PDB file of N, CA and C in Angstrom:
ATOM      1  N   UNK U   1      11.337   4.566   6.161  1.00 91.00           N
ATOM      2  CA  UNK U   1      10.324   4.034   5.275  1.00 91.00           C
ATOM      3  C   UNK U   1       9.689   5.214   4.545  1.00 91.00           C
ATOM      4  N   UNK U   2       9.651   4.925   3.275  1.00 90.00           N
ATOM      5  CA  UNK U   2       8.559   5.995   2.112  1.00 90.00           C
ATOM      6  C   UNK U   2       7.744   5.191   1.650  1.00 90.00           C
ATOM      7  N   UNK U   3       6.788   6.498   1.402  1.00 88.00           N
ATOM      8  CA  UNK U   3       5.237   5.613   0.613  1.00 88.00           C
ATOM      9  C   UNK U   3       5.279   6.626  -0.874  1.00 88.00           C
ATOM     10  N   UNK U   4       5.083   6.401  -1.750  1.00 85.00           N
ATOM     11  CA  UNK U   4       4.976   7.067  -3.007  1.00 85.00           C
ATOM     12  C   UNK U   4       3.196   6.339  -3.516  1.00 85.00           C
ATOM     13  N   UNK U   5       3.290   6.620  -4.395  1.00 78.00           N
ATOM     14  CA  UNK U   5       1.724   5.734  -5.084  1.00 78.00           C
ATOM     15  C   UNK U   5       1.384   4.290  -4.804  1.00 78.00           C
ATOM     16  N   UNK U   6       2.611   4.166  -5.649  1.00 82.00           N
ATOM     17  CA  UNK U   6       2.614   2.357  -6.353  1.00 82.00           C
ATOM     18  C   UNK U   6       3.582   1.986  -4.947  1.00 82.00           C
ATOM     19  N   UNK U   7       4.369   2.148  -4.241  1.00 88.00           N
ATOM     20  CA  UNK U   7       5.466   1.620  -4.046  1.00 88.00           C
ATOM     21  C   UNK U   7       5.285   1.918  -1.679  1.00 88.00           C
ATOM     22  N   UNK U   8       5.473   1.352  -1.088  1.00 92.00           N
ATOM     23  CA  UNK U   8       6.236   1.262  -0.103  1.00 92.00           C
ATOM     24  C   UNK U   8       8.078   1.024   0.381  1.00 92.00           C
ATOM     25  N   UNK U   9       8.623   2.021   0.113  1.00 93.00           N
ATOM     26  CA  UNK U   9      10.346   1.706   0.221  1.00 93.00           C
ATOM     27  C   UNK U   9      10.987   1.503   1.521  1.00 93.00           C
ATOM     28  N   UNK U  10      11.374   0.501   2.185  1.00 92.00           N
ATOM     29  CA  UNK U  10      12.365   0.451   3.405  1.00 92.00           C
ATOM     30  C   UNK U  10      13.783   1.151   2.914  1.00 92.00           C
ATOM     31  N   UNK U  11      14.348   1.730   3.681  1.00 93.00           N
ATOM     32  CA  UNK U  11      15.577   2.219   3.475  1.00 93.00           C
ATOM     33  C   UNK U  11      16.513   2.104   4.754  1.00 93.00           C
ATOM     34  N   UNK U  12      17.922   2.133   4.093  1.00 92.00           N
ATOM     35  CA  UNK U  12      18.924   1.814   5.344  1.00 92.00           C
ATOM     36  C   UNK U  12      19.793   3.475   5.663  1.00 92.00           C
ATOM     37  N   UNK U  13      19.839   4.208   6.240  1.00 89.00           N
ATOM     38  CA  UNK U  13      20.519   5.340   5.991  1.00 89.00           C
ATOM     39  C   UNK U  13      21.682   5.233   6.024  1.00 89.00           C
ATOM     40  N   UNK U  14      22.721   4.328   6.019  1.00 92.00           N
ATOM     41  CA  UNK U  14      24.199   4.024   5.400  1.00 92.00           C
ATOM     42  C   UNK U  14      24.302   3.840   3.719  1.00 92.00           C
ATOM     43  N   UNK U  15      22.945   3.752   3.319  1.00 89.00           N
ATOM     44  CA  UNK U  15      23.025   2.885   1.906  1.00 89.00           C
ATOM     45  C   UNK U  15      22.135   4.043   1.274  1.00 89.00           C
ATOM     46  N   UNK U  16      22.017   5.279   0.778  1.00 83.00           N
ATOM     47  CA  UNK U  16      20.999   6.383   0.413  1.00 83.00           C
ATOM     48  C   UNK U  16      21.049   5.792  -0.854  1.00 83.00           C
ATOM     49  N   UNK U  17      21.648   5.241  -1.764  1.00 90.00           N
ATOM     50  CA  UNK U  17      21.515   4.719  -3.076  1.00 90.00           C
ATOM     51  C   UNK U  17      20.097   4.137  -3.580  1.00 90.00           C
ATOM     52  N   UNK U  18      20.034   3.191  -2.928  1.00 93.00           N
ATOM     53  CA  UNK U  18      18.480   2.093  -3.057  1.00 93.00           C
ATOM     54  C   UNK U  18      17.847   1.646  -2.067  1.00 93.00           C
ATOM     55  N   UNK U  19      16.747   1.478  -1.723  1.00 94.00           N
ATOM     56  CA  UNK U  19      16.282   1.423  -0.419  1.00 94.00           C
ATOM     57  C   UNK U  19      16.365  -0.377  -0.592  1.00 94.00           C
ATOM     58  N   UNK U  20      16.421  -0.719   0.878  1.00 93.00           N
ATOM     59  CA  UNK U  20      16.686  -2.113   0.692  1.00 93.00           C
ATOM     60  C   UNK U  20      15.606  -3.058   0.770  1.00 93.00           C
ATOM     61  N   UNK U  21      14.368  -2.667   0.537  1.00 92.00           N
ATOM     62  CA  UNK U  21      12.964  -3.404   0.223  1.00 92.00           C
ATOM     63  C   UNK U  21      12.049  -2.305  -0.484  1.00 92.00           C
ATOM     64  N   UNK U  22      11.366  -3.577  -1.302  1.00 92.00           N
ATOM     65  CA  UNK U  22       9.985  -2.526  -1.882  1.00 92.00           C
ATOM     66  C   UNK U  22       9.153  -3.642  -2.099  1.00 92.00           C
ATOM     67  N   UNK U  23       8.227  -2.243  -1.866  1.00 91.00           N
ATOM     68  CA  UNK U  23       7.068  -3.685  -1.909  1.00 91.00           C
ATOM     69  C   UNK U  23       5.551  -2.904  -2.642  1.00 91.00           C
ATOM     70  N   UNK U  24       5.010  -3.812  -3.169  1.00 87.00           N
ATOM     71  CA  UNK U  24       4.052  -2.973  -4.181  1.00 87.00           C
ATOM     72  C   UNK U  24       2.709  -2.618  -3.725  1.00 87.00           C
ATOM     73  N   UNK U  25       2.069  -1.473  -3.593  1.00 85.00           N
ATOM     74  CA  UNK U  25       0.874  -1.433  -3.349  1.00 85.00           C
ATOM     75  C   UNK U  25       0.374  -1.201  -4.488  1.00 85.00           C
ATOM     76  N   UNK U  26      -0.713  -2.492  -4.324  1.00 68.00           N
ATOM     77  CA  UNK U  26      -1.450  -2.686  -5.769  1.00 68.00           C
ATOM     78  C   UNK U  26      -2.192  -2.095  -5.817  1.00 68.00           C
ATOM     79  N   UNK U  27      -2.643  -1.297  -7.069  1.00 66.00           N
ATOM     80  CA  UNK U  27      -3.298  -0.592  -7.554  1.00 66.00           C
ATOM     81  C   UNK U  27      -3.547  -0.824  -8.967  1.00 66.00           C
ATOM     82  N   UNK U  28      -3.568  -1.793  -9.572  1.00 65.00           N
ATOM     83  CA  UNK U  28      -3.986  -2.786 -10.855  1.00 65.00           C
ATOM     84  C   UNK U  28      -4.509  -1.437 -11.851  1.00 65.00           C
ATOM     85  N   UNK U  29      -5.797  -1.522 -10.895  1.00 66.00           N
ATOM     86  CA  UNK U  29      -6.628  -0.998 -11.476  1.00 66.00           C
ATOM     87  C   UNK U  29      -6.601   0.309 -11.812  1.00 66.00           C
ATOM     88  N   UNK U  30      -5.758   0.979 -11.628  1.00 68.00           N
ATOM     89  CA  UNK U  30      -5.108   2.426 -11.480  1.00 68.00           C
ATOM     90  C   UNK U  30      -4.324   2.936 -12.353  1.00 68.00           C
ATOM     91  N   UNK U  31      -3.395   1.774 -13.168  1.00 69.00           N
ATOM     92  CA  UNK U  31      -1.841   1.437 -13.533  1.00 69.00           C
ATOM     93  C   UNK U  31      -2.478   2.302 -14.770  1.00 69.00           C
ATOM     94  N   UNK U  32      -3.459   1.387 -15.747  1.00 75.00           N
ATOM     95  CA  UNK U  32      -3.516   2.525 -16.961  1.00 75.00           C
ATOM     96  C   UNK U  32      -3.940   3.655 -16.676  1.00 75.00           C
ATOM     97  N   UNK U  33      -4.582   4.083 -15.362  1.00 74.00           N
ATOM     98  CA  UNK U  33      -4.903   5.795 -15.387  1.00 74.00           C
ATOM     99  C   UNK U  33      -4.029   6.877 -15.016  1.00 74.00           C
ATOM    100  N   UNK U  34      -2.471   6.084 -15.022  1.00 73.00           N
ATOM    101  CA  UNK U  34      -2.069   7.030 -14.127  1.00 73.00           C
ATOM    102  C   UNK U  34      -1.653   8.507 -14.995  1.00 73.00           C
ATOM    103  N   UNK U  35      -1.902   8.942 -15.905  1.00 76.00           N
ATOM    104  CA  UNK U  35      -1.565  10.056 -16.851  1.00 76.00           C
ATOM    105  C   UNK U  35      -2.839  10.800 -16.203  1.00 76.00           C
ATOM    106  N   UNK U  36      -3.594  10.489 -16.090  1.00 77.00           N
ATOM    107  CA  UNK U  36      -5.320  11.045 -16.088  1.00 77.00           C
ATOM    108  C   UNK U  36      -4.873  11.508 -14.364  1.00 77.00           C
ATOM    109  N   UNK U  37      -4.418  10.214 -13.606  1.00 73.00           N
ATOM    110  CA  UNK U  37      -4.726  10.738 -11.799  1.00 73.00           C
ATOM    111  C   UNK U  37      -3.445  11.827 -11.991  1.00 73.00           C
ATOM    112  N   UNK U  38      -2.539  11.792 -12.408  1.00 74.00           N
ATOM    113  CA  UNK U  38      -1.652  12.672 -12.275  1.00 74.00           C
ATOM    114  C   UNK U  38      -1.684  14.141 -12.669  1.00 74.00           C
ATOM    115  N   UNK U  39      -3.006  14.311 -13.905  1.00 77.00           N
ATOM    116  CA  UNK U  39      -3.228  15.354 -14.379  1.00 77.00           C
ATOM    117  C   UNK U  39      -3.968  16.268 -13.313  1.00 77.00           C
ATOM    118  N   UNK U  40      -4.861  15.477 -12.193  1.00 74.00           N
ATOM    119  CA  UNK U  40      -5.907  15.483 -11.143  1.00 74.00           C
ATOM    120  C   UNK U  40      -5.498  15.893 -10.270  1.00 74.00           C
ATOM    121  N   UNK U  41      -3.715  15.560 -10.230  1.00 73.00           N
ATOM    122  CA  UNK U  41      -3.029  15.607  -8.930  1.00 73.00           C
ATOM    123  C   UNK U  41      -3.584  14.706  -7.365  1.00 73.00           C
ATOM    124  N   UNK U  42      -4.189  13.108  -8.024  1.00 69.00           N
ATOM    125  CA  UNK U  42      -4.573  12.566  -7.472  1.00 69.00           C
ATOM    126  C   UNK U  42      -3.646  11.399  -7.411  1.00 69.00           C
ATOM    127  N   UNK U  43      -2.674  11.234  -8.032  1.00 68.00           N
ATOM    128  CA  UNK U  43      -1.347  10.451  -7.698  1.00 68.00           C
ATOM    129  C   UNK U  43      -0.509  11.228  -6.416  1.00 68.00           C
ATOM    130  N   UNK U  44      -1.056  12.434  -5.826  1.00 74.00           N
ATOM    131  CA  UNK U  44      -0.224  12.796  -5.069  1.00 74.00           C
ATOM    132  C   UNK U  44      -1.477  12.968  -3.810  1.00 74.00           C
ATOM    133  N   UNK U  45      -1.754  11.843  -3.406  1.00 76.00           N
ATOM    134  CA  UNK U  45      -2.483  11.758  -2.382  1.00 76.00           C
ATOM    135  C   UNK U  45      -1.526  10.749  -1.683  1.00 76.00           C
ATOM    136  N   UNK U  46      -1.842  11.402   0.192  1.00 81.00           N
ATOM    137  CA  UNK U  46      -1.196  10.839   0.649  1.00 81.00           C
ATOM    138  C   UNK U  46      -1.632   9.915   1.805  1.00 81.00           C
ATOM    139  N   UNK U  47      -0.904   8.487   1.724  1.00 84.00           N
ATOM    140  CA  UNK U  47      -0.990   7.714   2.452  1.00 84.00           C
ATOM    141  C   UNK U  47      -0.218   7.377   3.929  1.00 84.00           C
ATOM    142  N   UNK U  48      -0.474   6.937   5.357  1.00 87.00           N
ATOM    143  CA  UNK U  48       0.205   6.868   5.742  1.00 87.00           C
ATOM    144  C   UNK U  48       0.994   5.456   6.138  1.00 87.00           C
ATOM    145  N   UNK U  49       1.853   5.408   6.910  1.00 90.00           N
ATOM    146  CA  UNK U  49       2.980   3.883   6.812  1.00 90.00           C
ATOM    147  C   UNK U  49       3.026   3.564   8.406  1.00 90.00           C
ATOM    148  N   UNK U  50       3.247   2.675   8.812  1.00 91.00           N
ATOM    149  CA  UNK U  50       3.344   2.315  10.252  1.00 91.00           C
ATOM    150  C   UNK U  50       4.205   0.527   9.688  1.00 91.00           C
ATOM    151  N   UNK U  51       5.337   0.685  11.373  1.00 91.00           N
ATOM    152  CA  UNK U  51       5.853  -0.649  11.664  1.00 91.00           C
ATOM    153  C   UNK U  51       4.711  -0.784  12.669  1.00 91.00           C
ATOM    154  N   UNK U  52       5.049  -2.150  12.683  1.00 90.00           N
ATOM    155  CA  UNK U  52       4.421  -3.063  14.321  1.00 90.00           C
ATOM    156  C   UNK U  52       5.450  -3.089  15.275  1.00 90.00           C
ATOM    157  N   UNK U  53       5.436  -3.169  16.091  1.00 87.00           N
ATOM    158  CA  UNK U  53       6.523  -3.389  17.305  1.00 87.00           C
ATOM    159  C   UNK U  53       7.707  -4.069  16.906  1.00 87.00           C
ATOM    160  N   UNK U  54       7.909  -4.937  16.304  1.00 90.00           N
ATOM    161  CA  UNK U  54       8.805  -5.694  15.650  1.00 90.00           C
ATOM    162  C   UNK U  54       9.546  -5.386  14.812  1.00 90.00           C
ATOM    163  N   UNK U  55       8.592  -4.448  13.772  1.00 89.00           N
ATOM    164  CA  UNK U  55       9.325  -4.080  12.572  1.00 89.00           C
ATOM    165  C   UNK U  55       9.272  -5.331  11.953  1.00 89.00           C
ATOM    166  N   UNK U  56       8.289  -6.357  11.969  1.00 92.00           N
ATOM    167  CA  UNK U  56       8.364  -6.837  10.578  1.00 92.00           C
ATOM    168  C   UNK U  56       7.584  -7.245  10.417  1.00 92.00           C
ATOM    169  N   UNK U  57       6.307  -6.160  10.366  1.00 93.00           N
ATOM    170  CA  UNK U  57       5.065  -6.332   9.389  1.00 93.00           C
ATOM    171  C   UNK U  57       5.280  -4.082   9.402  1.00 93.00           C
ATOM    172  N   UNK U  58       4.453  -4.547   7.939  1.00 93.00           N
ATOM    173  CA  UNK U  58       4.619  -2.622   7.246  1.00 93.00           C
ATOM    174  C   UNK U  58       2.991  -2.682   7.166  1.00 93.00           C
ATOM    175  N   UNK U  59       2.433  -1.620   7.859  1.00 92.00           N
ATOM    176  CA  UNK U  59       0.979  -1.580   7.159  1.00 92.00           C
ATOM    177  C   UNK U  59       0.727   0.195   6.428  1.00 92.00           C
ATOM    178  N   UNK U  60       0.020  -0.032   5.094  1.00 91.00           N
ATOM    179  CA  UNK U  60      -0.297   1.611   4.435  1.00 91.00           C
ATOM    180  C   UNK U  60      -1.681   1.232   4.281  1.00 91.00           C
ATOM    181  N   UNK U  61      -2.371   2.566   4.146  1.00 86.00           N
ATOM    182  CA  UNK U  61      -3.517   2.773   3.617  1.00 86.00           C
ATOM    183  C   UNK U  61      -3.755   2.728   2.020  1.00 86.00           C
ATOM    184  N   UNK U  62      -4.883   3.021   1.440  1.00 80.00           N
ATOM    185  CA  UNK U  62      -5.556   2.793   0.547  1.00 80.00           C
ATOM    186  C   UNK U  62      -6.817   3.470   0.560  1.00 80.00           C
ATOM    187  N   UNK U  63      -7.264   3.387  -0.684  1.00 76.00           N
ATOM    188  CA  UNK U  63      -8.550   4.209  -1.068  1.00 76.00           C
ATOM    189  C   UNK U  63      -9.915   3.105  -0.419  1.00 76.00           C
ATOM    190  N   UNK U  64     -10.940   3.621  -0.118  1.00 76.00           N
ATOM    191  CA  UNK U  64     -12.237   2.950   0.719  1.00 76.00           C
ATOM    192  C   UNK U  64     -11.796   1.981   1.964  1.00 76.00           C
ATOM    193  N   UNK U  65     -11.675   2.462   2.685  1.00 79.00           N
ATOM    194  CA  UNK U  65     -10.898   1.692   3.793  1.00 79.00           C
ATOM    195  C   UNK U  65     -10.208   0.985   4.040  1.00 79.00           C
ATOM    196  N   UNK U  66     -10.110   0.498   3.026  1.00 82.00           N
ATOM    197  CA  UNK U  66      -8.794  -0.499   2.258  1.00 82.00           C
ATOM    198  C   UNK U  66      -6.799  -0.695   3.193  1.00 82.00           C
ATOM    199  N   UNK U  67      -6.938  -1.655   3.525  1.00 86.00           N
ATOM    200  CA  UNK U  67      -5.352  -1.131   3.717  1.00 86.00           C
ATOM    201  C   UNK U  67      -4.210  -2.368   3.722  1.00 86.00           C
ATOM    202  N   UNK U  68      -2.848  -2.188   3.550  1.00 88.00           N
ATOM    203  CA  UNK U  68      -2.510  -3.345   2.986  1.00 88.00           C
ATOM    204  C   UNK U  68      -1.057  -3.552   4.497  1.00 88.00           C
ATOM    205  N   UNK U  69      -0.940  -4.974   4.040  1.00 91.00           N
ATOM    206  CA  UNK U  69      -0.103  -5.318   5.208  1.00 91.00           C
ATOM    207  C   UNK U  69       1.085  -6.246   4.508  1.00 91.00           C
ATOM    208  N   UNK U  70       2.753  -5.937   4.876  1.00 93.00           N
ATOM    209  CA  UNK U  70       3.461  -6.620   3.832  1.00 93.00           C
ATOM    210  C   UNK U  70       4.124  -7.295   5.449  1.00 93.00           C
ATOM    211  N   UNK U  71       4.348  -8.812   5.198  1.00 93.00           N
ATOM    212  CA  UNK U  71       5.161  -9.452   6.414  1.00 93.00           C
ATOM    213  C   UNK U  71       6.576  -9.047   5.831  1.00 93.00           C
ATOM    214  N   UNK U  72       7.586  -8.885   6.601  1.00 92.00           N
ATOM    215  CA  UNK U  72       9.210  -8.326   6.254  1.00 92.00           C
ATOM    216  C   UNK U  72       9.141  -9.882   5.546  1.00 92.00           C
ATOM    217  N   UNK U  73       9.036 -10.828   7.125  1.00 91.00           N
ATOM    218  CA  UNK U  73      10.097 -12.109   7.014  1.00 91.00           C
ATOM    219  C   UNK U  73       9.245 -13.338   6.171  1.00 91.00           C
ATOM    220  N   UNK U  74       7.846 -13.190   5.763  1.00 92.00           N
ATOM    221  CA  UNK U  74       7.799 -13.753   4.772  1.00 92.00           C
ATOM    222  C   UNK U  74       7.275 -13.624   3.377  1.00 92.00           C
ATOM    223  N   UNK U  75       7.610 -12.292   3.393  1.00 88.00           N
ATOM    224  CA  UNK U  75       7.263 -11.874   2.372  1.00 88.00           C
ATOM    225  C   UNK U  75       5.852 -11.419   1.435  1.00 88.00           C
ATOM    226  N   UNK U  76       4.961 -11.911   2.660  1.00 90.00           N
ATOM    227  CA  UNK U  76       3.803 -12.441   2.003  1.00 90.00           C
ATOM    228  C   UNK U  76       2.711 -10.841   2.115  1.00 90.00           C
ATOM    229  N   UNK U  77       1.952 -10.894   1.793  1.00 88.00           N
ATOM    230  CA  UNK U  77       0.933  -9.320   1.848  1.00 88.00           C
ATOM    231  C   UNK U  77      -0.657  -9.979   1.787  1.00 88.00           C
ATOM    232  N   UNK U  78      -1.519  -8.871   2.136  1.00 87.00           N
ATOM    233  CA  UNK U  78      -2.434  -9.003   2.446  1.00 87.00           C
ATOM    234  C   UNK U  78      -3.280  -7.613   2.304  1.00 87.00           C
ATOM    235  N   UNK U  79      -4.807  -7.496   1.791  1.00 85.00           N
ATOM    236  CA  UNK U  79      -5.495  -6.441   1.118  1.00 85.00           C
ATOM    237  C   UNK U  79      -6.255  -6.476   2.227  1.00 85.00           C
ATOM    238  N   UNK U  80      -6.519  -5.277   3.678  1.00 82.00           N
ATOM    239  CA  UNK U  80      -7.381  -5.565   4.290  1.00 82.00           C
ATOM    240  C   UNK U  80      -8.827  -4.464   4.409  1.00 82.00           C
ATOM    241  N   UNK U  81     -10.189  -4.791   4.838  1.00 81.00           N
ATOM    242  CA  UNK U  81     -10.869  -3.683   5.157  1.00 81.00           C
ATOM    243  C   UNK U  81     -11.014  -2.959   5.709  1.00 81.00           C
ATOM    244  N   UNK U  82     -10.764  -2.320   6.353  1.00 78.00           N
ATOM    245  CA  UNK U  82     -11.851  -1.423   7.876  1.00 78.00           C
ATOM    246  C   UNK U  82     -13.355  -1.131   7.988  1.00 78.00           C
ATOM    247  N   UNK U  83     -13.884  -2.142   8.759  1.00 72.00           N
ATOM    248  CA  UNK U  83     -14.899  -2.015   8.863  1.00 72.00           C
ATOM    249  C   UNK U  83     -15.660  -2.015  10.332  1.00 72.00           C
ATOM    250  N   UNK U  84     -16.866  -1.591  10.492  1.00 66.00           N
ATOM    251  CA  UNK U  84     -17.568  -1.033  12.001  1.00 66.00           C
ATOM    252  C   UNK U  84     -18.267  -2.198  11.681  1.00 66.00           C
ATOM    253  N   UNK U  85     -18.184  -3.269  10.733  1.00 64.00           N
ATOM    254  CA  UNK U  85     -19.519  -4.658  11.225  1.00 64.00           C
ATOM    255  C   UNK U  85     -18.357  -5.098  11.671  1.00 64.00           C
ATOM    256  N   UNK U  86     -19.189  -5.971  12.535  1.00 56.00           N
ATOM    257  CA  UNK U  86     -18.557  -7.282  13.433  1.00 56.00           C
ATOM    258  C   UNK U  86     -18.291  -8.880  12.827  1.00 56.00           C
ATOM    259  N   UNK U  87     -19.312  -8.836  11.949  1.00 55.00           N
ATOM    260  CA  UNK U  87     -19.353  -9.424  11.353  1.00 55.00           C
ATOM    261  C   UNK U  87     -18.083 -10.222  10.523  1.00 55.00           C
ATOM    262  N   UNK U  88     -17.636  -9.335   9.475  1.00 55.00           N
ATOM    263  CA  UNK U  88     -16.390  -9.750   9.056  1.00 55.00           C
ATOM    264  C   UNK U  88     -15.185  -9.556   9.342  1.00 55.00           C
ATOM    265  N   UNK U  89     -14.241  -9.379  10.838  1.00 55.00           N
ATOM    266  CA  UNK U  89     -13.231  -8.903  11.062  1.00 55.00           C
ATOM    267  C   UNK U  89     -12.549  -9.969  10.184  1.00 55.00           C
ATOM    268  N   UNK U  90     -10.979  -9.081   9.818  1.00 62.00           N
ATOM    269  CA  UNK U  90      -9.715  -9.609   8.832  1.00 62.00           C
ATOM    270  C   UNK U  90     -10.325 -10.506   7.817  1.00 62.00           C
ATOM    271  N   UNK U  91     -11.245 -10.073   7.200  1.00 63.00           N
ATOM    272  CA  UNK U  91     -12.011 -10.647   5.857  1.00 63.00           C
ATOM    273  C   UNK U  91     -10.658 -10.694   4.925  1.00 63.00           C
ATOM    274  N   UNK U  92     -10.427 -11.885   4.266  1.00 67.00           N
ATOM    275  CA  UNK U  92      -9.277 -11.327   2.934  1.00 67.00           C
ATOM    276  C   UNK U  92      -9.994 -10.480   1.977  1.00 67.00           C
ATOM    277  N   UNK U  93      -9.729  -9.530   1.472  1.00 65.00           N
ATOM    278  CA  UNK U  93     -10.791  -9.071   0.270  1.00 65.00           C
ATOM    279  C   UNK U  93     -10.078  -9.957  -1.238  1.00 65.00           C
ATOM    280  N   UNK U  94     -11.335 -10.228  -2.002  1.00 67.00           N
ATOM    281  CA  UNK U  94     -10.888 -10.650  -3.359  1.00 67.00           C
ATOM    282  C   UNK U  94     -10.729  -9.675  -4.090  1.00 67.00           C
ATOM    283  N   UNK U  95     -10.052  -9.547  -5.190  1.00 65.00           N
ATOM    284  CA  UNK U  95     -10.072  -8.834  -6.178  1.00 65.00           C
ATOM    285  C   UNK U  95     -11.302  -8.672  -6.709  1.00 65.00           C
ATOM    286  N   UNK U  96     -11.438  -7.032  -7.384  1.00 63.00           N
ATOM    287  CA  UNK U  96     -13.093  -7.033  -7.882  1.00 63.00           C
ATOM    288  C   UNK U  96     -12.746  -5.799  -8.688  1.00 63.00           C
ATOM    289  N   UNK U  97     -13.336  -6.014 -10.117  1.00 58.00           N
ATOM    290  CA  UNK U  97     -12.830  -4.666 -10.975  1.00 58.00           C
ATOM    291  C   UNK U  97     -13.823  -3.450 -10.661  1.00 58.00           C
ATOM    292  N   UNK U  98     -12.885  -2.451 -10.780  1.00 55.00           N
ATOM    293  CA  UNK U  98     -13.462  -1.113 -10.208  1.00 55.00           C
ATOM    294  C   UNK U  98     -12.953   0.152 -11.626  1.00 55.00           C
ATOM    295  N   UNK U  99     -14.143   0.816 -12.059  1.00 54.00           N
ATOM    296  CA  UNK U  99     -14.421   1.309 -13.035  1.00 54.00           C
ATOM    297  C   UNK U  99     -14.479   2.733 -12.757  1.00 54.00           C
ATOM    298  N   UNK U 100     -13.595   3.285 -13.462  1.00 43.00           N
ATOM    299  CA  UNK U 100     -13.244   4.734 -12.718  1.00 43.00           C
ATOM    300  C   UNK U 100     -13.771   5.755 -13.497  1.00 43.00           C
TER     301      UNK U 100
END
């Protein structure tokens, strides 16, 4: 598994050509800056990647505690927080524009 910016890649090491999943870490809000983060050398911040026991859920980090979770087998993803309240454990977060 690789993490680049935008992208989480599964790979098969028989197959070095194309990795055989990708999956997007959204960053919407990012997409038009990326000339500006790259000038910053803030496109080259690094995130880290973890399986679950199973191998089929992928979780990466993200900027403000943020972190995202892709299911292998259904495809589906999820934007989560980290947070010390008790209050909201596995809150979904909504989308919310962020002004850079």
């Amino acid at each position: 598994m690789t993490r680049d910016y935008l992208t989480v890649k599964v790979w098969d090491l028989n197959m070095e050509t194309r990795p055989v999943q990708t999956y997007q870490v959204v960053h919407d809000y990012l997409r038009g800056k990326l000339c500006s983060l790259y000038e910053n050398d803030c496109i080259f911040d690094k995130f880290e990647c973890v399986w679950n026991g199973s191998d089929s859920v992928i979780m990466t980090g993200s900027y403000n505690n943020f972190f995202r979770m892709f299911d292998r087998n259904t495809k589906k993803d999820v934007t989560l927080e980290a947070s010390r309240e008790n209050s909201k454990p596995r809150a979904i977060l909504k989308p919310r524009k962020v002004i850079l």
